XYZ file of C-alpha atoms in Angstrom:
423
model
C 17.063 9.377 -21.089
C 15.280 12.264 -22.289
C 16.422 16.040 -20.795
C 13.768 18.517 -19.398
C 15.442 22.395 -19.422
C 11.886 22.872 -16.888
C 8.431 21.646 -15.710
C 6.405 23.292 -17.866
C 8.667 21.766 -20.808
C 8.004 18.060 -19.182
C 4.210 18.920 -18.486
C 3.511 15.860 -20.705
C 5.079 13.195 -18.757
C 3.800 14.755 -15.339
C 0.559 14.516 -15.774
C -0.711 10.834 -14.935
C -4.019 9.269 -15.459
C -6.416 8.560 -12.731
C -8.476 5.389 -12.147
C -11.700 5.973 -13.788
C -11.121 3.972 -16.804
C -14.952 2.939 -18.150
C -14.447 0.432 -20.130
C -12.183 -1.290 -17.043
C -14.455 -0.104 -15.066
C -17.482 -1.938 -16.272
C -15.650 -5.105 -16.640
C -14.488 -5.283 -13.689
C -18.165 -4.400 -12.334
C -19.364 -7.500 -14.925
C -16.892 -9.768 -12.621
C -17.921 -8.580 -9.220
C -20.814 -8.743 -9.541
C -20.645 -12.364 -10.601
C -18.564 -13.658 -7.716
C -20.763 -11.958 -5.381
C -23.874 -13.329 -6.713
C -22.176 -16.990 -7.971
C -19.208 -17.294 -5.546
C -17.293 -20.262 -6.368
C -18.701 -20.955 -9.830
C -17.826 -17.918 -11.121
C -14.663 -17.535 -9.246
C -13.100 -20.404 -10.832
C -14.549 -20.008 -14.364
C -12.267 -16.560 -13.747
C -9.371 -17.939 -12.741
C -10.022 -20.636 -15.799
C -9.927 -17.135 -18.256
C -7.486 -15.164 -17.071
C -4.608 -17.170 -15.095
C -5.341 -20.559 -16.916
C -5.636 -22.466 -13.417
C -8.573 -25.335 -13.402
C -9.678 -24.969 -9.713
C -11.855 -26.358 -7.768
C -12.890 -26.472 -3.927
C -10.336 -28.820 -2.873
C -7.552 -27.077 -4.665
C -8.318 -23.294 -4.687
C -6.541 -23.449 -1.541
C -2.922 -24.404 -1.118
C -2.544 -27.650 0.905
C 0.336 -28.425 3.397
C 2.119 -30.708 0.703
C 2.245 -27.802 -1.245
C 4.216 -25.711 0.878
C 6.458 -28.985 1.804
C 6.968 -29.272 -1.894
C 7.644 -25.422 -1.881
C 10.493 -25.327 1.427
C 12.316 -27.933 -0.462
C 12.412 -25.900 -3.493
C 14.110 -22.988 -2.374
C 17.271 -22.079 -2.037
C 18.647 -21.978 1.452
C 20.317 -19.339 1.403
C 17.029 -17.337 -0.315
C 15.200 -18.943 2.977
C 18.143 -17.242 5.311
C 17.545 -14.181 3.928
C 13.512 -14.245 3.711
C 13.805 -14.865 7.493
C 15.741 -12.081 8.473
C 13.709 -9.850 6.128
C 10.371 -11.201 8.026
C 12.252 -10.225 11.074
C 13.139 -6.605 10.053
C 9.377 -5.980 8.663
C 7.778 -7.327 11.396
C 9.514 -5.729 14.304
C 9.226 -2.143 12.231
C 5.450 -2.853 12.423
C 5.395 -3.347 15.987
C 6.308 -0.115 17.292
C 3.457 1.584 15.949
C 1.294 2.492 18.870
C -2.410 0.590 19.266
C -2.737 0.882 23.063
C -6.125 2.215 24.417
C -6.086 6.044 25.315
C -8.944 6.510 28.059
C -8.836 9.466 30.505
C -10.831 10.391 33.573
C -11.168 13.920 34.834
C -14.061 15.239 36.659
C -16.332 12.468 36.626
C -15.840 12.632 32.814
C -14.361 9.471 31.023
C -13.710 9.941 27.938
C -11.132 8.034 24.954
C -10.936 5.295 22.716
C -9.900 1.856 22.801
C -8.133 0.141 19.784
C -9.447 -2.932 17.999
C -7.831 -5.407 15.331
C -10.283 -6.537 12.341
C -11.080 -9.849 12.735
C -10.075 -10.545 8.986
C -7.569 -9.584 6.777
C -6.987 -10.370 2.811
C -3.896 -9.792 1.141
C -3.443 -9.223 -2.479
C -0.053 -10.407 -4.058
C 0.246 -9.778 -7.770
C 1.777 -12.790 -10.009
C 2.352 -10.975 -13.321
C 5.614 -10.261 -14.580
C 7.790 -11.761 -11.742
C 7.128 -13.455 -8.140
C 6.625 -10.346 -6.039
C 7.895 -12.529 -3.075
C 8.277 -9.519 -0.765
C 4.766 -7.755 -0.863
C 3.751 -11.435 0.638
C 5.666 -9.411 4.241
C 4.410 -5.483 3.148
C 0.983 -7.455 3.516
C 1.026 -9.826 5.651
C 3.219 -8.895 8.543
C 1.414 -5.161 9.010
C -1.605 -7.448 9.764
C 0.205 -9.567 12.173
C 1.815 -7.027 13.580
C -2.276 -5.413 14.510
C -3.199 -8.612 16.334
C -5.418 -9.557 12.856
C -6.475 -13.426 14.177
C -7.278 -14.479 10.563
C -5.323 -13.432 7.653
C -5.711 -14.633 4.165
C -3.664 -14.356 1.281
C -4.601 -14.475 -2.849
C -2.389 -14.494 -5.602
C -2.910 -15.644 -9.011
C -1.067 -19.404 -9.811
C -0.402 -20.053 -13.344
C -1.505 -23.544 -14.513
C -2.390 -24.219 -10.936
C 0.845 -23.415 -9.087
C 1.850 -20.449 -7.283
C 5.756 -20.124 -7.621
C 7.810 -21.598 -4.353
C 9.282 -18.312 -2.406
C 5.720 -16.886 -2.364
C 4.306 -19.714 -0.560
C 7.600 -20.006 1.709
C 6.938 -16.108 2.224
C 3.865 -17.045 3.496
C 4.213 -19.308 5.829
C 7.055 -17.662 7.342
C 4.748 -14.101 7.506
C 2.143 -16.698 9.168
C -0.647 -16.238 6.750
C -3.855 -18.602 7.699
C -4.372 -19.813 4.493
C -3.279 -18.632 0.830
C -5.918 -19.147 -2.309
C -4.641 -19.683 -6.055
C -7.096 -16.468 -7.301
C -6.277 -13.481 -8.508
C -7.103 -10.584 -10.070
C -10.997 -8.668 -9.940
C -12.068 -12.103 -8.823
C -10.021 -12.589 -6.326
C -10.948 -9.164 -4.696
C -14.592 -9.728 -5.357
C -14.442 -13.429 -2.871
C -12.747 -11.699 -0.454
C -14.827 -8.529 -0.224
C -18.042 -10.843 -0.651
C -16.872 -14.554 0.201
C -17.321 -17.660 -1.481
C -18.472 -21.311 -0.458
C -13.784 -21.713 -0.577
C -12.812 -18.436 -0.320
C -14.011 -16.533 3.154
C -14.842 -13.252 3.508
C -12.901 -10.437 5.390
C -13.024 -6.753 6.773
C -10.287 -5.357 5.067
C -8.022 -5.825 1.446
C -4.562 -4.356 0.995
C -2.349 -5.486 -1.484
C -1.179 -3.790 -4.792
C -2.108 -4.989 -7.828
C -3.083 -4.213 -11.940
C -5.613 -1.506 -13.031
C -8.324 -4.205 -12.717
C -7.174 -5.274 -9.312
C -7.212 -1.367 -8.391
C -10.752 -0.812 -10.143
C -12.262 -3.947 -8.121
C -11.196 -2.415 -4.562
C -12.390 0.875 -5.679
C -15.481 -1.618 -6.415
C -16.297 -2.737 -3.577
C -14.976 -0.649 -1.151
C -17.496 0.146 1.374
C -18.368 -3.558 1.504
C -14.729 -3.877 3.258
C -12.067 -1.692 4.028
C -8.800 -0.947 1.516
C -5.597 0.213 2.026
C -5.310 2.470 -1.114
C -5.817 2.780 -5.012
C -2.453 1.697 -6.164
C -1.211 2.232 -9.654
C 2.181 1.814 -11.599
C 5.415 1.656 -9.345
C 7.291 5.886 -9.524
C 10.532 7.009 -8.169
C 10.983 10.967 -8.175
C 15.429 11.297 -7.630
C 16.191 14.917 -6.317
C 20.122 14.724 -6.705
C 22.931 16.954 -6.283
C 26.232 17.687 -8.598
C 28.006 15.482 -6.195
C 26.169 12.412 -6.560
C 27.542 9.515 -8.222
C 25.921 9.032 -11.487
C 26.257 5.473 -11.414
C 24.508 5.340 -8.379
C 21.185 7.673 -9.539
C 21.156 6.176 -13.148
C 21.277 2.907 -11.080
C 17.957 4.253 -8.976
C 16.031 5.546 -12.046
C 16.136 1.936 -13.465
C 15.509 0.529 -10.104
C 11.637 1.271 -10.889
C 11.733 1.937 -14.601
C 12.026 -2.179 -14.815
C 8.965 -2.960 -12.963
C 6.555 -2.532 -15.871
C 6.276 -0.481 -18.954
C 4.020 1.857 -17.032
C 6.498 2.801 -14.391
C 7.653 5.955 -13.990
C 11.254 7.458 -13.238
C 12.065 11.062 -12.713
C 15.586 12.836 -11.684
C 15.247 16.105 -10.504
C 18.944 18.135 -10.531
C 19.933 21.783 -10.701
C 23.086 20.639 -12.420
C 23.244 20.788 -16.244
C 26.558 18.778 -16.596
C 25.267 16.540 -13.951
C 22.275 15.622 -15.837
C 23.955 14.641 -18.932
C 26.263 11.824 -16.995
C 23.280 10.500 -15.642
C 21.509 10.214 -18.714
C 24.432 8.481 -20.407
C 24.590 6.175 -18.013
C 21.199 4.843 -17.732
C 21.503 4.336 -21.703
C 24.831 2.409 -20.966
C 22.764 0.330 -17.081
C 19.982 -0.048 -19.851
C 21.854 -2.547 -22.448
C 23.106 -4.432 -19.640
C 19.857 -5.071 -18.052
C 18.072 -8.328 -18.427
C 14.458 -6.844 -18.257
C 15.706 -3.948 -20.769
C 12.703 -3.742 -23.070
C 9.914 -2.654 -20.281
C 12.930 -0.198 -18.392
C 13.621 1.324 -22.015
C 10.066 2.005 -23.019
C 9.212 3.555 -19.309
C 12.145 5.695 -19.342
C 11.196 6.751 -23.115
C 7.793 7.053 -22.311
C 7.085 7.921 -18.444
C 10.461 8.976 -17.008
C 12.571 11.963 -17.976
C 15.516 14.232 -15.926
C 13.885 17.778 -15.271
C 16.161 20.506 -14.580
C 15.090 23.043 -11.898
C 16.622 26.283 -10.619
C 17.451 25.259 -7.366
C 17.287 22.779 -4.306
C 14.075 24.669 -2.934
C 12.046 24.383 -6.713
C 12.747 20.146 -6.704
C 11.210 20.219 -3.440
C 7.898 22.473 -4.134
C 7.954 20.536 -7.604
C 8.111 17.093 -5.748
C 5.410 18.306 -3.863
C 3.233 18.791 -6.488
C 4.120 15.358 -7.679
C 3.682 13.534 -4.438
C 5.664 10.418 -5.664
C 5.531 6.823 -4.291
C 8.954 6.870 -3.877
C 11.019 10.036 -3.037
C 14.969 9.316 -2.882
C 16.985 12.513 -1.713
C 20.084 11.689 -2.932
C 22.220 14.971 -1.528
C 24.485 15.682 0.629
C 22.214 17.917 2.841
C 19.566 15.733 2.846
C 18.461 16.345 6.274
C 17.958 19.686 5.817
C 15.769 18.961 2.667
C 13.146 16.441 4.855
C 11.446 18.866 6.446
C 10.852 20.599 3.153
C 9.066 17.332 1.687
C 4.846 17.583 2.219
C 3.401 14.779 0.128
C 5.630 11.266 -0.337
C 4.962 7.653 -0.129
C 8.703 7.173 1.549
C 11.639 9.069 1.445
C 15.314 7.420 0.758
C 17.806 9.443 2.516
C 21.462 9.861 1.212
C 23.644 8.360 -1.560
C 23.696 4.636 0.032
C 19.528 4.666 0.585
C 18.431 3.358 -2.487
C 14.813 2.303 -3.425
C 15.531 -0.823 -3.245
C 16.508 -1.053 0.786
C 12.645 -0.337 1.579
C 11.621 -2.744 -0.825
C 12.730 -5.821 0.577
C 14.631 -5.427 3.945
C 14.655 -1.952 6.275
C 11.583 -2.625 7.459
C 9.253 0.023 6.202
C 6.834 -1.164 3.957
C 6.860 -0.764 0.253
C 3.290 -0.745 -0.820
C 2.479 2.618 -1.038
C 0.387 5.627 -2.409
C 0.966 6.072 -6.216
C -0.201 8.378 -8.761
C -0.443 11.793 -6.439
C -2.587 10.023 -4.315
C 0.366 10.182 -1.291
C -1.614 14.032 -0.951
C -4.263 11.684 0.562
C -3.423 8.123 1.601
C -0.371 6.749 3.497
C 1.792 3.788 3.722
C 0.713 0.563 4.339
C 0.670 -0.035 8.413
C -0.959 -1.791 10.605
C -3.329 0.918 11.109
C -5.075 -0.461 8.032
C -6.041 -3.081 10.230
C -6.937 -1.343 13.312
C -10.372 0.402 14.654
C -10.296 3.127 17.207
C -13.898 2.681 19.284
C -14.707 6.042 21.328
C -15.113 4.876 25.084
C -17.866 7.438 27.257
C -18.342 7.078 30.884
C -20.099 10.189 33.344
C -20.758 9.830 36.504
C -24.049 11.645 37.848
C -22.695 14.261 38.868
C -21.215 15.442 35.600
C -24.486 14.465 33.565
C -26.196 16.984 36.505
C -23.377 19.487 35.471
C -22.917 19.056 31.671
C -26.642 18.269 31.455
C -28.249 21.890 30.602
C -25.937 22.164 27.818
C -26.917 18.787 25.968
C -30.586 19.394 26.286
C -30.232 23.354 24.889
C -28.192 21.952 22.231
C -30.371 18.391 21.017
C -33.412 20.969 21.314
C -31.554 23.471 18.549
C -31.755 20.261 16.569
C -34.922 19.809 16.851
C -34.169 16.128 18.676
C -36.464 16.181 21.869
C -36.393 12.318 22.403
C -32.161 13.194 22.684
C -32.770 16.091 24.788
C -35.555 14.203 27.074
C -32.651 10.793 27.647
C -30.980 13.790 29.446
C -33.645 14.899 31.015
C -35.276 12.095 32.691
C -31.764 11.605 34.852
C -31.469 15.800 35.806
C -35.242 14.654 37.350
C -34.265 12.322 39.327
């Protein structure tokens, strides 16, 4: 693992593309368009292409003896584990408020009341391995918002999605799950098909073409985020373990070959026992080939002056995922601006969030954690403004609305106003 002596000297693997690639772009234009204007026909004849599933009507959707067939293929103790997982998630998403706030004062009510989407679609990616716990980071924040239908895509390959997804599901309590994925798969939900209904909002991670096709049609629905390749930004101390951080930095590096994994440290000596030990985690790892080219080509240990520079500099990144692996850790939080989730300590490693805390794990990638948050079941909520005067405070506040609808220029606003101060 490759040595930074600054910033400016890693400047090459900081910078990160965007999502504005045209030639993705257009095709995955080409392909929403098509699904919204041929639904079904064209949803399949995608799925055909690109996952190599023959669908049709009655099997885009996964039937009951599928999941049957799916419980009794997994592992029991897997299942044990998957339920007390679903328990942690779900009862993390709970405590997020959603209760109405409405005040009266003066003959003045005034608030908001909170409101679940009627329909939510979950994207779970089927590439390189069975992502079977982003089936809870989507599903359960929905549940969680009071979201009465929730539907679930995910690509199957030759037909078949793989066991602990579909378990996953129907333990989360997803409505119904559909064998489509990718652009496609966004484009039926955002749109609908004759199989595949249409909802309010997508969340879900997914590939540059499943990021590009919510970018698509956002505005037709509501999205979580723009999601790119998995990150882990490591701000360690001298008296970490090394075993433990080189552990961490290969924790994301074997997601995909676009993954990135950075160690920040103010410790020279440090740096070099960590980056002897990822090369010695590395040969040992069964997914070695995509962790070795991201940490050659994405990842990188950057040394900085101090505690205070990794901070400002993690700022400036605004990682996905933000381990502070120090002992004064607490005192660094309050330092930290712009993070998808922070991993506190030398026994809070990536992987806790990822499949059991409770937190979710889809998050804000590529800087854009400046911007957008965690996946919650705010996603899934609407705040609605609630008015109520009485007469006497439209006969008080009255004089004010008129003088100011008038500066607009909006008599019929000011007159709605008037017509009562008349009366």
């Amino acid at each position: 693992m490759k040595i930074y002596q600054n910033a400016a000297e890693a400047a090459e693997i900081l910078r990160r593309g965007g999502f504005d690639d045209a030639e993705k772009a257009q095709a995955v234009r080409a392909i929403v368009a098509d699904v919204r204007e041929n639904g079904d026909k064209a949803l399949f004849a995608y799925c055909k292409k690109f996952d190599g599933s023959a669908l049709i009507a009655q099997t885009v959707r996964v039937s009951e003896e599928e999941f049957a067939a799916a419980y009794k293929a997994v592992d029991k103790e897997l299942l044990s584990s998957l339920k007390k997982a679903v328990r942690n998630v779900y009862e993390y998403h709970r405590r997020s408020p959603k209760a109405e706030d409405i005040r009266t004062e003066g003959g003045r009510t005034t608030g908001y009341t909170v409101r679940p989407v009627e329909r939510a679609g979950i994207y779970v990616p089927g590439g390189t391995a069975p992502l079977v716990s982003t089936v809870l980071m989507g599903v359960l924040p929905a549940k969680a918002a009071g979201v009465e239908h929730i539907y679930m895509c995910t690509p199957a390959k030759e037909g078949k999605v793989d066991p602990a997804v579909l378990v996953a599901a129907k333990e989360c309590g997803a409505e119904a799950v559909f064998k489509a994925g990718g652009a496609q798969a966004i484009a039926a939900l955002a749109y609908g098909t004759e199989s595949i209904p249409k909802v309010d909002v997508i969340a879900g991670p997914g590939n540059i073409y499943v990021t590009l096709a919510k970018k698509e049609v956002y505005g037709a629905v509501g999205i979580d985020m723009l999601a790119g390749p998995s990150e882990i930004l490591i701000i360690a101390d001298k008296a970490q373990d090394p075993v433990f951080v080189a552990a961490d930095v290969l924790s994301q590096a074997e997601h995909d070959r676009l993954a990135r994994a950075l160690l920040l440290t103010d410790d020279a000596a440090f740096a070099q026992k960590v980056a002897a030990e990822v090369d010695r985690q590395l040969a040992l790892l069964p997914r070695k080939d995509i962790a070795a080219y991201s940490v050659e080509h994405a990842g990188g240990i950057i040394l900085v002056k101090d505690q205070e520079e990794a901070c400002d500099l993690a700022n400036q990144i605004a990682p996905e995922h933000l381990e502070l692996a120090a002992e004064n850790c607490e005192e660094l939080l309050p330092k930290i601006k712009n993070a998808g989730a922070v991993f506190m300590g030398s026994y809070t490693p990536e992987p806790v969030g990822d499949y059991f805390a409770g937190p979710n794990h889809t998050l804000p990638t590529g800087g854009t954690a400046r911007f957008f948050e965690v996946l919650n079941q705010d996603i899934f909520l609407r705040k609605m403004s609630v008015i109520r005067y009485s007469e006497q405070a439209v006969r008080e506040d009255g004089p004010d609305i008129i003088r100011l609808a008038e500066s607009e220029h909006l008599h019929a606003h000011a007159n709605a106003i008037r017509v009562r101060l008349q009366k």
